[in-house]
Tab-separated table of C-alpha atoms in Angstrom:
chain	number	residue	atom	x	y	z
S	795	MET	CA	-0.001	-0.142	0.033
S	796	THR	CA	1.476	3.481	-0.896
S	797	LEU	CA	1.651	5.695	2.033
S	798	VAL	CA	0.144	9.358	1.533
S	799	PRO	CA	2.339	11.893	2.823
S	800	THR	CA	1.162	13.914	5.948
S	801	ILE	CA	0.611	17.695	6.260
S	802	SER	CA	1.041	18.718	9.901
S	803	ILE	CA	-1.299	21.334	11.193
S	804	GLY	CA	0.113	23.418	13.882
S	805	ASP	CA	3.685	23.050	13.071
S	806	GLY	CA	4.166	25.577	10.597
S	807	ARG	CA	2.564	27.617	7.749
S	808	LEU	CA	0.530	25.894	5.096
S	809	SER	CA	0.515	26.873	1.355
S	810	TYR	CA	-2.612	26.830	-0.938
S	811	ARG	CA	-0.777	23.962	-2.587
S	812	ASP	CA	-1.278	21.894	0.541
S	813	VAL	CA	-5.033	22.544	0.502
S	814	VAL	CA	-5.196	21.363	-3.120
S	815	ALA	CA	-3.221	18.258	-2.406
S	816	VAL	CA	-5.688	17.202	0.210
S	817	ALA	CA	-8.529	17.964	-2.154
S	818	LEU	CA	-6.974	15.651	-4.669
S	819	GLY	CA	-6.170	12.918	-2.038
S	820	THR	CA	-2.376	13.203	-2.273
S	821	ARG	CA	-1.877	14.370	1.129
S	822	ARG	CA	-3.630	13.854	4.418
S	823	VAL	CA	-3.403	16.068	7.627
S	824	ALA	CA	-2.537	15.313	11.156
S	825	LEU	CA	-2.699	17.780	14.063
S	826	SER	CA	0.633	18.701	15.603
S	827	GLN	CA	1.703	16.945	18.921
S	828	ASN	CA	4.085	19.749	19.463
S	829	ALA	CA	3.732	20.649	23.335
S	830	THR	CA	4.051	24.382	22.856
S	831	TRP	CA	1.265	24.524	20.144
S	832	VAL	CA	-1.062	22.293	22.294
S	833	GLN	CA	-0.538	24.522	25.454
S	834	GLN	CA	-1.422	27.752	23.414
S	835	MET	CA	-4.486	26.174	22.307
S	836	GLN	CA	-5.547	24.999	25.734
S	837	ARG	CA	-4.642	28.598	27.320
S	838	THR	CA	-7.105	30.259	24.771
S	839	ARG	CA	-9.832	27.875	25.515
S	840	ALA	CA	-9.003	28.239	29.346
S	841	ALA	CA	-9.508	32.037	28.885
S	842	VAL	CA	-13.042	31.561	27.339
S	843	HIS	CA	-13.997	29.210	30.294
S	844	GLU	CA	-12.802	31.909	32.826
S	845	ARG	CA	-14.981	34.437	31.317
S	846	LEU	CA	-18.083	32.247	30.975
S	847	SER	CA	-18.626	32.895	34.715
S	848	GLY	CA	-17.906	36.428	34.896
S	849	HIS	CA	-20.071	39.543	34.268
S	850	SER	CA	-18.454	40.969	31.217
S	851	ALA	CA	-20.403	40.748	27.806
S	852	LEU	CA	-18.729	38.114	25.369
S	853	TYR	CA	-19.952	38.232	21.909
S	854	GLY	CA	-21.616	34.986	20.506
S	855	ILE	CA	-20.941	33.543	23.918
S	856	LYS	CA	-22.982	35.555	26.412
S	857	THR	CA	-24.838	37.620	23.835
S	858	GLY	CA	-26.829	37.073	20.597
S	859	PHE	CA	-25.187	36.927	17.066
S	860	GLY	CA	-24.770	39.935	14.678
S	861	ALA	CA	-27.375	42.910	15.090
S	862	SER	CA	-28.560	40.636	18.159
S	863	CYS	CA	-25.304	41.426	20.283
S	864	THR	CA	-27.220	43.604	22.529
S	865	GLN	CA	-29.208	40.461	23.659
S	866	GLU	CA	-27.785	38.981	26.697
S	867	VAL	CA	-27.735	35.334	27.073
S	868	GLY	CA	-27.638	33.860	30.514
S	869	ALA	CA	-25.137	31.206	31.501
S	870	ALA	CA	-27.987	28.513	31.418
S	871	LEU	CA	-28.477	28.971	27.766
S	872	THR	CA	-24.978	29.252	26.453
S	873	GLN	CA	-24.843	25.635	25.145
S	874	ALA	CA	-28.161	26.115	23.602
S	875	LEU	CA	-26.936	29.185	21.830
S	876	ALA	CA	-23.979	27.407	20.826
S	877	THR	CA	-26.133	24.788	19.087
S	878	ASN	CA	-28.624	26.908	17.728
S	879	LEU	CA	-25.964	29.121	15.798
S	880	PHE	CA	-25.491	26.236	13.338
S	881	ARG	CA	-29.143	25.171	13.265
S	882	TYR	CA	-30.531	28.554	12.209
S	883	HIS	CA	-27.842	29.035	9.537
S	884	GLY	CA	-28.973	25.983	7.885
S	885	ALA	CA	-30.409	27.979	5.099
S	886	GLY	CA	-28.138	27.415	2.270
S	887	VAL	CA	-29.471	26.656	-1.148
S	888	GLY	CA	-28.232	25.504	-4.408
S	889	ALA	CA	-26.019	22.646	-5.604
S	890	HIS	CA	-23.510	21.446	-2.994
S	891	PHE	CA	-19.868	21.832	-3.264
S	892	ALA	CA	-18.001	18.876	-4.490
S	893	ALA	CA	-16.565	16.421	-1.917
S	894	SER	CA	-13.288	17.405	-2.924
S	895	GLU	CA	-13.976	21.030	-2.315
S	896	SER	CA	-15.304	19.924	1.200
S	897	ALA	CA	-12.106	18.342	2.080
S	898	ALA	CA	-10.394	21.664	1.003
S	899	VAL	CA	-12.736	23.432	3.158
S	900	LEU	CA	-11.909	21.219	6.326
S	901	VAL	CA	-8.122	21.452	5.981
S	902	THR	CA	-8.411	25.238	5.405
S	903	ARG	CA	-10.362	25.578	8.623
S	904	LEU	CA	-8.018	23.533	10.432
S	905	ALA	CA	-5.063	25.686	9.332
S	906	GLN	CA	-6.880	28.833	10.465
S	907	LEU	CA	-8.160	27.430	13.810
S	908	SER	CA	-4.280	26.342	14.437
S	909	ALA	CA	-3.191	30.063	14.484
S	910	GLY	CA	-4.181	29.588	18.215
S	911	TYR	CA	-6.531	32.778	18.682
S	912	SER	CA	-10.061	30.931	18.389
S	913	GLY	CA	-10.568	29.520	21.840
S	914	ILE	CA	-11.484	26.117	20.563
S	915	ARG	CA	-10.606	22.741	22.155
S	916	VAL	CA	-7.862	20.719	20.543
S	917	GLU	CA	-10.239	17.893	20.868
S	918	THR	CA	-12.733	19.686	18.639
S	919	MET	CA	-10.041	20.096	16.030
S	920	GLN	CA	-9.316	16.440	16.488
S	921	ALA	CA	-12.968	15.842	15.590
S	922	LEU	CA	-12.617	17.796	12.445
S	923	GLU	CA	-9.213	16.016	11.488
S	924	HIS	CA	-11.299	12.472	12.098
S	925	LEU	CA	-13.998	13.695	9.368
S	926	LEU	CA	-11.062	14.237	6.755
S	927	ALA	CA	-9.239	11.093	7.883
S	928	ALA	CA	-12.349	8.892	7.582
S	929	GLY	CA	-13.715	10.619	4.521
S	930	VAL	CA	-16.915	11.913	6.006
S	931	LEU	CA	-17.280	15.344	4.182
S	932	PRO	CA	-19.994	17.762	4.822
S	933	CYS	CA	-22.444	18.511	2.084
S	934	MET	CA	-22.519	22.235	1.889
S	935	PRO	CA	-24.892	24.348	-0.373
S	936	GLU	CA	-23.002	26.769	-2.517
S	937	ILE	CA	-25.274	29.825	-2.058
S	938	GLY	CA	-25.985	31.759	1.202
S	939	SER	CA	-22.648	33.443	2.039
S	940	VAL	CA	-21.911	37.060	1.609
S	941	GLY	CA	-18.568	36.803	2.770
S	942	ALA	CA	-18.664	38.433	6.064
S	943	SER	CA	-19.152	37.276	8.790
S	944	GLY	CA	-17.020	34.975	6.750
S	945	ASP	CA	-18.887	32.043	5.329
S	946	LEU	CA	-21.211	31.438	8.351
S	947	THR	CA	-24.015	29.584	6.277
S	948	PRO	CA	-21.976	27.160	4.323
S	949	MET	CA	-19.605	26.406	7.479
S	950	SER	CA	-22.968	25.748	9.487
S	951	TYR	CA	-23.008	22.481	7.769
S	952	VAL	CA	-19.616	21.525	9.055
S	953	ALA	CA	-20.624	22.318	12.516
S	954	ALA	CA	-23.798	20.100	12.157
S	955	VAL	CA	-22.010	17.228	10.735
S	956	LEU	CA	-19.810	17.060	13.612
S	957	GLU	CA	-22.945	16.922	15.900
S	958	GLY	CA	-24.470	14.172	13.591
S	959	GLU	CA	-26.892	16.401	11.879
S	960	ARG	CA	-27.775	17.113	8.179
S	961	GLU	CA	-25.947	15.200	5.236
S	962	ALA	CA	-22.262	14.208	4.285
S	963	TYR	CA	-20.466	12.472	1.451
S	964	TRP	CA	-19.615	9.046	2.543
S	965	GLN	CA	-18.145	6.337	0.128
S	966	GLY	CA	-19.288	8.041	-2.859
S	967	LYS	CA	-22.876	8.930	-1.776
S	968	VAL	CA	-24.774	11.616	0.248
S	969	VAL	CA	-26.176	10.008	3.448
S	970	PRO	CA	-27.444	11.524	6.767
S	971	ALA	CA	-24.400	12.605	8.878
S	972	GLU	CA	-25.298	10.301	11.646
S	973	VAL	CA	-25.154	7.381	9.286
S	974	ALA	CA	-21.873	8.238	7.893
S	975	LEU	CA	-20.371	8.855	11.389
S	976	ARG	CA	-21.582	5.484	12.489
S	977	GLU	CA	-20.283	3.615	9.644
S	978	ALA	CA	-16.976	5.440	9.827
S	979	GLY	CA	-16.640	4.468	13.592
S	980	LEU	CA	-17.154	7.964	14.663
S	981	VAL	CA	-19.317	9.521	17.216
S	982	PRO	CA	-21.167	12.960	17.326
S	983	TRP	CA	-19.097	15.506	18.744
S	984	GLN	CA	-20.969	18.266	20.871
S	985	LEU	CA	-19.587	21.944	20.258
S	986	GLN	CA	-19.133	23.944	23.367
S	987	PRO	CA	-19.852	27.641	23.952
S	988	LYS	CA	-17.788	29.543	21.202
S	989	GLU	CA	-16.814	26.460	19.211
S	990	SER	CA	-19.600	26.587	16.611
S	991	LEU	CA	-18.884	30.282	16.158
S	992	SER	CA	-15.144	29.464	15.899
S	993	ILE	CA	-15.876	26.804	13.267
S	994	MET	CA	-18.278	28.932	11.231
S	995	ASN	CA	-16.981	32.496	11.359
S	996	GLY	CA	-14.259	32.736	9.043
S	997	THR	CA	-13.365	32.737	5.200
S	998	SER	CA	-12.646	28.926	4.943
S	999	VAL	CA	-14.958	28.366	1.910
S	1000	MET	CA	-13.806	31.132	-0.195
S	1001	THR	CA	-10.005	30.333	0.816
S	1002	ALA	CA	-10.496	26.849	-0.131
S	1003	LEU	CA	-11.999	27.601	-3.390
S	1004	ALA	CA	-9.384	30.195	-4.310
S	1005	SER	CA	-6.794	27.648	-3.554
S	1006	ILE	CA	-8.045	25.271	-6.011
S	1007	GLY	CA	-8.665	27.894	-8.413
S	1008	LEU	CA	-5.143	29.009	-8.053
S	1009	ALA	CA	-3.686	25.607	-8.913
S	1010	ARG	CA	-6.068	25.436	-11.891
S	1011	ALA	CA	-5.133	28.775	-12.970
S	1012	ASN	CA	-1.458	28.138	-13.235
S	1013	GLN	CA	-2.297	24.689	-14.883
S	1014	PHE	CA	-4.316	26.626	-17.554
S	1015	ALA	CA	-1.596	29.085	-18.182
S	1016	ARG	CA	1.190	26.459	-18.775
S	1017	TRP	CA	-1.147	24.644	-21.188
S	1018	HIS	CA	-1.854	28.017	-23.021
S	1019	ALA	CA	1.705	28.506	-23.658
S	1020	THR	CA	1.879	24.909	-25.107
S	1021	ILE	CA	-1.023	25.702	-27.250
S	1022	THR	CA	0.363	29.021	-28.471
S	1023	ALA	CA	3.536	27.123	-29.403
S	1024	TRP	CA	1.636	24.512	-31.342
S	1025	ASN	CA	-0.461	27.093	-33.129
S	1026	SER	CA	2.568	29.155	-33.868
S	1027	TRP	CA	4.205	26.233	-35.493
S	1028	LEU	CA	1.306	25.162	-37.517
S	1029	LEU	CA	0.684	28.696	-38.931
S	1030	GLN	CA	4.334	29.067	-39.783
S	1031	GLY	CA	4.611	31.885	-37.191
S	1032	GLN	CA	7.638	33.747	-35.977
S	1033	ALA	CA	9.371	32.036	-32.974
S	1034	ALA	CA	11.335	35.261	-32.738
S	1035	HIS	CA	8.092	36.955	-31.063
S	1036	PHE	CA	9.238	35.028	-28.026
S	1037	ASP	CA	13.067	36.316	-27.901
S	1038	GLU	CA	14.216	36.677	-24.512
S	1039	ARG	CA	15.382	40.060	-25.207
S	1040	ILE	CA	12.037	41.492	-25.531
S	1041	PHE	CA	10.988	40.391	-22.189
S	1042	VAL	CA	14.401	42.030	-20.738
S	1043	ALA	CA	13.169	45.315	-22.218
S	1044	LYS	CA	9.711	44.930	-20.540
S	1045	PRO	CA	10.334	42.653	-17.405
S	1046	HIS	CA	7.153	41.538	-16.037
S	1047	PRO	CA	7.994	38.002	-14.633
S	1048	GLY	CA	4.903	36.248	-15.957
S	1049	SER	CA	5.370	37.236	-19.536
S	1050	ALA	CA	8.992	36.330	-19.532
S	1051	GLN	CA	7.969	32.959	-18.042
S	1052	TYR	CA	5.290	32.464	-20.560
S	1053	ALA	CA	7.686	33.243	-23.478
S	1054	ALA	CA	10.422	30.748	-22.092
S	1055	TRP	CA	7.527	28.107	-22.040
S	1056	VAL	CA	6.722	28.843	-25.700
S	1057	ARG	CA	10.407	28.520	-26.589
S	1058	ASP	CA	10.808	25.491	-24.587
S	1059	ASP	CA	7.842	23.934	-26.527
S	1060	LEU	CA	9.176	24.972	-29.838
S	1061	GLY	CA	12.629	23.592	-29.181
S	1062	VAL	CA	14.192	27.118	-30.080
S	1063	PRO	CA	16.989	29.029	-28.423
S	1064	ALA	CA	16.626	32.153	-26.252
S	1065	ARG	CA	17.233	34.191	-29.312
S	1066	PRO	CA	15.202	32.670	-32.212
S	1067	ILE	CA	16.314	33.474	-35.685
S	1068	PRO	CA	13.412	35.081	-37.738
S	1069	HIS	CA	12.380	33.380	-40.947
S	1070	ALA	CA	11.773	35.072	-44.116
S	1071	GLY	CA	8.111	34.728	-43.938
S	1072	LYS	CA	5.548	37.292	-42.606
S	1073	VAL	CA	7.254	39.677	-40.187
S	1074	GLN	CA	4.345	39.765	-37.596
S	1075	ASP	CA	1.856	37.312	-36.355
S	1076	PRO	CA	-1.627	38.571	-35.218
S	1077	TYR	CA	-1.859	39.830	-31.516
S	1078	SER	CA	-3.484	36.432	-30.272
S	1079	ILE	CA	-0.096	34.869	-30.842
S	1080	ARG	CA	2.595	37.632	-30.833
S	1081	CYS	CA	1.075	39.217	-27.657
S	1082	ALA	CA	0.292	35.981	-25.980
S	1083	PRO	CA	2.988	36.541	-23.376
S	1084	HIS	CA	1.690	39.867	-22.564
S	1085	VAL	CA	-1.973	38.486	-22.159
S	1086	VAL	CA	-1.199	35.453	-20.154
S	1087	GLY	CA	1.956	37.050	-18.234
S	1088	VAL	CA	-0.836	39.059	-16.619
S	1089	LEU	CA	-2.618	35.952	-15.454
S	1090	LEU	CA	0.705	34.741	-14.040
S	1091	ASP	CA	1.649	37.791	-12.065
S	1092	ALA	CA	-1.858	37.789	-10.711
S	1093	ALA	CA	-1.706	34.203	-9.552
S	1094	ALA	CA	1.791	34.974	-7.984
S	1095	HIS	CA	0.239	37.948	-5.991
S	1096	ALA	CA	-2.891	35.830	-5.199
S	1097	ALA	CA	-0.792	32.875	-3.843
S	1098	ASN	CA	0.775	35.303	-1.178
S	1099	VAL	CA	-2.687	36.743	-0.305
S	1100	VAL	CA	-4.335	33.338	0.008
S	1101	ASP	CA	-1.339	31.676	2.002
S	1102	ILE	CA	-1.789	34.814	4.445
S	1103	GLU	CA	-5.457	34.197	4.761
S	1104	LEU	CA	-5.063	30.333	5.060
S	1105	ASN	CA	-2.660	30.829	8.278
S	1106	SER	CA	-4.560	33.704	9.883
S	1107	ALA	CA	-7.117	33.752	12.551
S	1108	GLY	CA	-10.258	34.722	10.734
S	1109	ASP	CA	-13.114	34.466	13.534
S	1110	ASN	CA	-14.583	36.700	16.071
S	1111	PRO	CA	-14.149	37.356	18.939
S	1112	LEU	CA	-10.410	36.497	18.993
S	1113	VAL	CA	-8.631	35.499	22.298
S	1114	CYS	CA	-4.965	36.921	22.790
S	1115	PRO	CA	-2.816	33.699	23.662
S	1116	GLU	CA	-0.658	35.885	25.856
S	1117	THR	CA	-3.069	37.762	28.017
S	1118	GLY	CA	-6.350	35.846	27.506
S	1119	ASP	CA	-7.991	39.253	26.420
S	1120	ILE	CA	-11.063	39.008	24.325
S	1121	LEU	CA	-10.617	40.813	21.058
S	1122	HIS	CA	-13.706	41.819	19.288
S	1123	GLY	CA	-12.926	42.847	15.587
S	1124	GLY	CA	-13.506	41.862	11.857
S	1125	ASN	CA	-10.935	39.281	10.622
S	1126	PHE	CA	-13.758	37.371	9.078
S	1127	TYR	CA	-13.968	39.791	6.425
S	1128	GLY	CA	-12.980	38.176	3.137
S	1129	GLY	CA	-12.029	41.383	1.128
S	1130	HIS	CA	-8.619	40.187	0.346
S	1131	VAL	CA	-9.790	36.708	-1.033
S	1132	ALA	CA	-12.655	38.439	-2.942
S	1133	TYR	CA	-10.132	40.723	-4.435
S	1134	VAL	CA	-7.752	38.006	-6.046
S	1135	ALA	CA	-10.645	35.796	-6.925
S	1136	ASP	CA	-12.163	38.623	-8.918
S	1137	SER	CA	-8.642	39.437	-10.355
S	1138	LEU	CA	-7.922	35.805	-11.331
S	1139	LYS	CA	-11.319	35.044	-13.092
S	1140	THR	CA	-10.906	38.238	-15.334
S	1141	GLN	CA	-7.354	37.398	-16.270
S	1142	VAL	CA	-8.267	33.451	-17.008
S	1143	ALA	CA	-11.259	34.767	-19.135
S	1144	SER	CA	-9.016	37.056	-21.112
S	1145	SER	CA	-6.665	34.301	-21.726
S	1146	ALA	CA	-9.346	31.980	-22.878
S	1147	GLU	CA	-10.165	34.671	-25.243
S	1148	ALA	CA	-6.592	34.642	-26.831
S	1149	LEU	CA	-7.218	30.949	-27.398
S	1150	GLU	CA	-10.282	31.352	-29.314
S	1151	ARG	CA	-8.822	33.819	-31.510
S	1152	GLN	CA	-6.032	31.308	-32.280
S	1153	LEU	CA	-8.611	28.630	-32.945
S	1154	MET	CA	-10.214	31.035	-35.575
S	1155	LEU	CA	-6.789	31.469	-37.282
S	1156	LEU	CA	-6.267	27.876	-37.304
S	1157	CYS	CA	-9.746	27.021	-38.827
S	1158	HIS	CA	-9.181	29.607	-41.469
S	1159	ALA	CA	-5.480	29.521	-42.092
S	1160	ALA	CA	-3.808	31.073	-45.102
S	1161	PRO	CA	-3.524	28.473	-48.131
S	1162	ALA	CA	0.401	28.404	-47.848
S	1163	THR	CA	0.035	26.684	-44.430
S	1164	GLY	CA	-1.605	23.673	-46.170
S	1165	ILE	CA	-4.158	23.582	-43.311
S	1166	PRO	CA	-7.648	22.982	-44.938
S	1167	GLU	CA	-10.657	25.277	-44.125
S	1168	ASN	CA	-12.349	24.354	-41.116
S	1169	LEU	CA	-9.931	21.576	-40.585
S	1170	VAL	CA	-11.863	19.252	-42.833
S	1171	LEU	CA	-9.807	16.102	-43.667
S	1172	VAL	CA	-11.850	14.486	-46.256
S	1173	LEU	CA	-10.132	14.723	-49.550
S	1174	ASP	CA	-12.619	13.320	-52.096
S	1175	GLU	CA	-15.578	14.994	-53.763
S	1176	SER	CA	-17.668	14.680	-50.660
S	1177	ARG	CA	-15.627	17.143	-48.954
S	1178	VAL	CA	-17.893	19.993	-49.605
S	1179	ALA	CA	-20.660	18.074	-47.358
S	1180	HIS	CA	-18.436	18.255	-44.460
S	1181	HIS	CA	-17.805	21.229	-42.091
S	1182	GLY	CA	-15.195	19.997	-39.649
S	1183	PHE	CA	-14.540	22.286	-36.939
S	1184	LYS	CA	-17.072	24.898	-37.611
S	1185	ALA	CA	-19.396	24.053	-34.813
S	1186	LEU	CA	-16.538	23.685	-32.290
S	1187	GLU	CA	-15.351	27.278	-33.249
S	1188	ILE	CA	-18.980	28.450	-32.277
S	1189	THR	CA	-18.838	26.563	-29.144
S	1190	ALA	CA	-15.534	28.004	-28.130
S	1191	SER	CA	-16.928	31.541	-29.012
S	1192	ALA	CA	-19.912	30.628	-26.591
S	1193	LEU	CA	-17.692	29.567	-23.783
S	1194	VAL	CA	-15.612	32.604	-24.024
S	1195	ALA	CA	-18.431	34.917	-24.115
S	1196	GLU	CA	-19.809	33.224	-20.881
S	1197	ALA	CA	-16.571	33.473	-19.163
S	1198	LEU	CA	-16.305	37.295	-20.121
S	1199	LYS	CA	-19.642	37.763	-18.870
S	1200	ALA	CA	-18.648	36.638	-15.447
S	1201	CYS	CA	-15.939	38.926	-14.996
S	1202	MET	CA	-18.035	41.534	-13.338
S	1203	PRO	CA	-16.428	42.173	-9.981
S	1204	ALA	CA	-18.447	40.205	-7.240
S	1205	THR	CA	-17.039	42.760	-4.881
S	1206	ALA	CA	-19.159	45.473	-6.663
S	1207	PHE	CA	-22.330	43.703	-5.384
S	1208	SER	CA	-21.705	44.557	-1.650
S	1209	ARG	CA	-25.123	44.534	0.292
S	1210	SER	CA	-26.241	45.580	3.667
S	1211	THR	CA	-27.890	42.683	5.504
S	1212	GLU	CA	-28.777	41.187	8.783
S	1213	GLY	CA	-30.384	44.461	10.307
S	1214	HIS	CA	-27.721	46.562	8.895
S	1215	ASN	CA	-24.971	44.895	11.211
S	1216	GLN	CA	-23.229	43.252	8.022
S	1217	ASP	CA	-23.725	46.644	6.128
S	1218	LYS	CA	-20.674	46.316	3.939
S	1219	VAL	CA	-19.831	42.904	2.774
S	1220	PRO	CA	-17.158	41.512	0.205
S	1221	MET	CA	-18.908	38.711	-1.674
S	1222	GLY	CA	-15.849	36.738	-1.291
S	1223	THR	CA	-17.579	33.261	-1.820
S	1224	LEU	CA	-19.326	34.461	-4.943
S	1225	ALA	CA	-16.090	35.737	-6.433
S	1226	ALA	CA	-14.349	32.455	-5.783
S	1227	ARG	CA	-17.295	30.485	-7.163
S	1228	GLU	CA	-17.177	32.665	-10.221
S	1229	LEU	CA	-13.468	31.731	-10.543
S	1230	ARG	CA	-14.236	28.328	-10.685
S	1231	GLN	CA	-17.004	28.951	-13.182
S	1232	VAL	CA	-14.535	30.972	-15.438
S	1233	LEU	CA	-11.971	28.051	-15.151
S	1234	ASP	CA	-14.631	25.336	-16.064
S	1235	LEU	CA	-15.526	27.414	-19.169
S	1236	SER	CA	-11.885	28.079	-20.052
S	1237	GLU	CA	-10.592	24.695	-19.801
S	1238	HIS	CA	-13.359	23.723	-22.282
S	1239	VAL	CA	-11.623	26.279	-24.661
S	1240	ALA	CA	-8.121	24.961	-23.951
S	1241	VAL	CA	-9.368	21.378	-24.903
S	1242	ILE	CA	-11.049	22.359	-27.989
S	1243	SER	CA	-7.956	24.240	-28.980
S	1244	LEU	CA	-5.853	20.973	-28.364
S	1245	LEU	CA	-8.337	18.993	-30.651
S	1246	ALA	CA	-7.840	21.585	-33.360
S	1247	ALA	CA	-3.989	21.753	-33.132
S	1248	ALA	CA	-4.061	17.902	-33.249
S	1249	GLN	CA	-6.419	17.913	-36.452
S	1250	ALA	CA	-4.449	20.615	-38.095
S	1251	THR	CA	-1.216	18.673	-37.416
S	1252	ASP	CA	-2.906	15.592	-39.152
S	1253	ALA	CA	-3.919	17.645	-42.134
S	1254	VAL	CA	-0.398	18.592	-42.950
S	1255	ASN	CA	1.145	15.322	-42.011
S	1256	GLY	CA	3.144	17.066	-39.458
S	1257	ALA	CA	3.244	14.726	-36.480
S	1258	GLU	CA	6.692	13.544	-37.200
S	1259	ARG	CA	8.048	17.092	-37.927
S	1260	LEU	CA	6.650	18.660	-34.697
S	1261	PRO	CA	9.321	19.800	-32.096
S	1262	ALA	CA	9.513	16.843	-29.590
S	1263	PRO	CA	7.707	18.538	-26.716
S	1264	LEU	CA	4.716	19.296	-29.049
S	1265	ARG	CA	4.846	15.793	-30.506
S	1266	ASN	CA	4.470	14.422	-26.931
S	1267	ILE	CA	1.410	16.504	-26.468
S	1268	TYR	CA	0.190	15.504	-30.025
S	1269	GLN	CA	0.562	11.667	-28.940
S	1270	TRP	CA	-1.077	12.518	-25.526
S	1271	VAL	CA	-4.328	13.890	-27.292
S	1272	ARG	CA	-4.493	11.010	-29.700
S	1273	GLN	CA	-4.238	8.565	-26.956
S	1274	THR	CA	-7.806	9.544	-25.960
S	1275	VAL	CA	-9.215	11.207	-29.363
S	1276	PRO	CA	-8.788	10.040	-32.864
S	1277	ALA	CA	-8.742	12.508	-35.770
S	1278	PHE	CA	-12.032	13.646	-37.157
S	1279	VAL	CA	-12.001	12.354	-40.637
S	1280	GLY	CA	-15.591	12.961	-41.572
S	1281	ASP	CA	-18.369	15.149	-39.671
S	1282	GLU	CA	-19.290	13.415	-36.252
S	1283	ARG	CA	-20.290	14.492	-32.732
S	1284	SER	CA	-17.596	15.941	-30.876
S	1285	ASP	CA	-19.123	16.601	-27.330
S	1286	THR	CA	-17.932	13.148	-26.054
S	1287	TRP	CA	-14.242	13.699	-27.158
S	1288	ILE	CA	-14.081	16.998	-25.444
S	1289	ILE	CA	-15.240	15.489	-22.260
S	1290	ALA	CA	-13.070	12.555	-22.635
S	1291	LEU	CA	-10.081	15.033	-23.199
S	1292	LEU	CA	-11.176	17.407	-20.601
S	1293	ALA	CA	-10.943	14.516	-18.062
S	1294	ALA	CA	-7.446	13.722	-19.071
S	1295	TYR	CA	-6.505	17.375	-18.783
S	1296	ARG	CA	-7.875	17.641	-15.307
S	1297	SER	CA	-6.227	14.455	-14.091
S	1298	GLU	CA	-2.937	16.464	-14.563
S	1299	LEU	CA	-3.560	19.127	-12.006
S	1300	ALA	CA	-1.411	17.199	-9.382
S	1301	ARG	CA	1.677	18.286	-11.415
S	1302	PHE	CA	0.699	21.820	-10.574
S	1303	VAL	CA	0.540	21.466	-6.722
């Protein structure tokens, strides 16, 4: 049996890549056994207990929630308050996040709680760890979070599953949580005062989704460079457009990286020699490093932002580990994650549009390239009855239009809600969901582009003449999808190649 490497929670900082690895099942998590970390967690929990019997107001522990914070809750009702918090937030609607996304949410919440400011028991964190280890993953509706106070509604489904309520993914099915716990050998875990608030009141859902989106965006950018190189070769373009000196003159790191990838895939030196053909290619090829370079630089910045969010205490109130002071603030506000998710989705969609423009160039290439109109491979007189990639070109246009439409910043739709207590909200979870949507659409465009490049390669009998890196990609495509000789349905081939593409995500983690 292959042992899955372990990520330790509480021993150091995690990266968004760790979150994605857990979601993919290539890593598991375990809580730290470090005595210093355990003692810090115990100190903050003890500070909560000490104040339970005192007279000072403690938000969400001895008061109502949100705009109801002026409502005092007596000691006899603090346990009921903790339970009612996740019960009344069971108001999510829409499709459920995937099981892999639920796993990402759990490891994200564990990382944020491990910062040691949340006043939660180590044993409660262990109960979350056990859900992950056993594969009991909460079913969380996608709609219901405005991003502050964090992801209250979707995270209420995590708290509920811990106590054996609502539903969970278990062995490929959705079952009642109590059934999943029982069959996994676990027992319901009662959350004490402050603990349901600690679990729910933070940015775990949006941060988890943004982590996965980051990995997918980096994968998309790398494949984008391969497709650009392939199309440049097919269209007899100028490799000199990717000369490293151009990107020394304007040294954005992402653009330089993209150009280097294109050169690698073309098998050309850092200073390619221009050929005697057309001096300049259209923008979608010539300027591709400048288009996708923005995505790469945005992703690098987003990684720093998301990693800070992942390793930070994001609930309210916080407990100072040194003094035990209760700190009422707004760390649950998901503005930073919203910002990077909005930025990334815009750059992914822009990059997808460049691929769709390249596809049009390929489907209607100059006769000198030898590439037939619409990539039709039929050679006899029946050729006029076939239309090749015409509909795939239309589908790619539809995909890009929908992706671009989703680029309206979610942060522009801040609402005042919950009795005007949450009177300014970031809509971070919506931004992260839209990033996922744009990636879904754009990955389809990439797959269609790969199918077209392989088809054009067959049309010019170019497989053996391709540079070695591109020949490997051609063979990878043809392992899944044969050439389209005559007209036939293509949707099943898109689905098959998309599955192969997505199976490669672990290489970008």
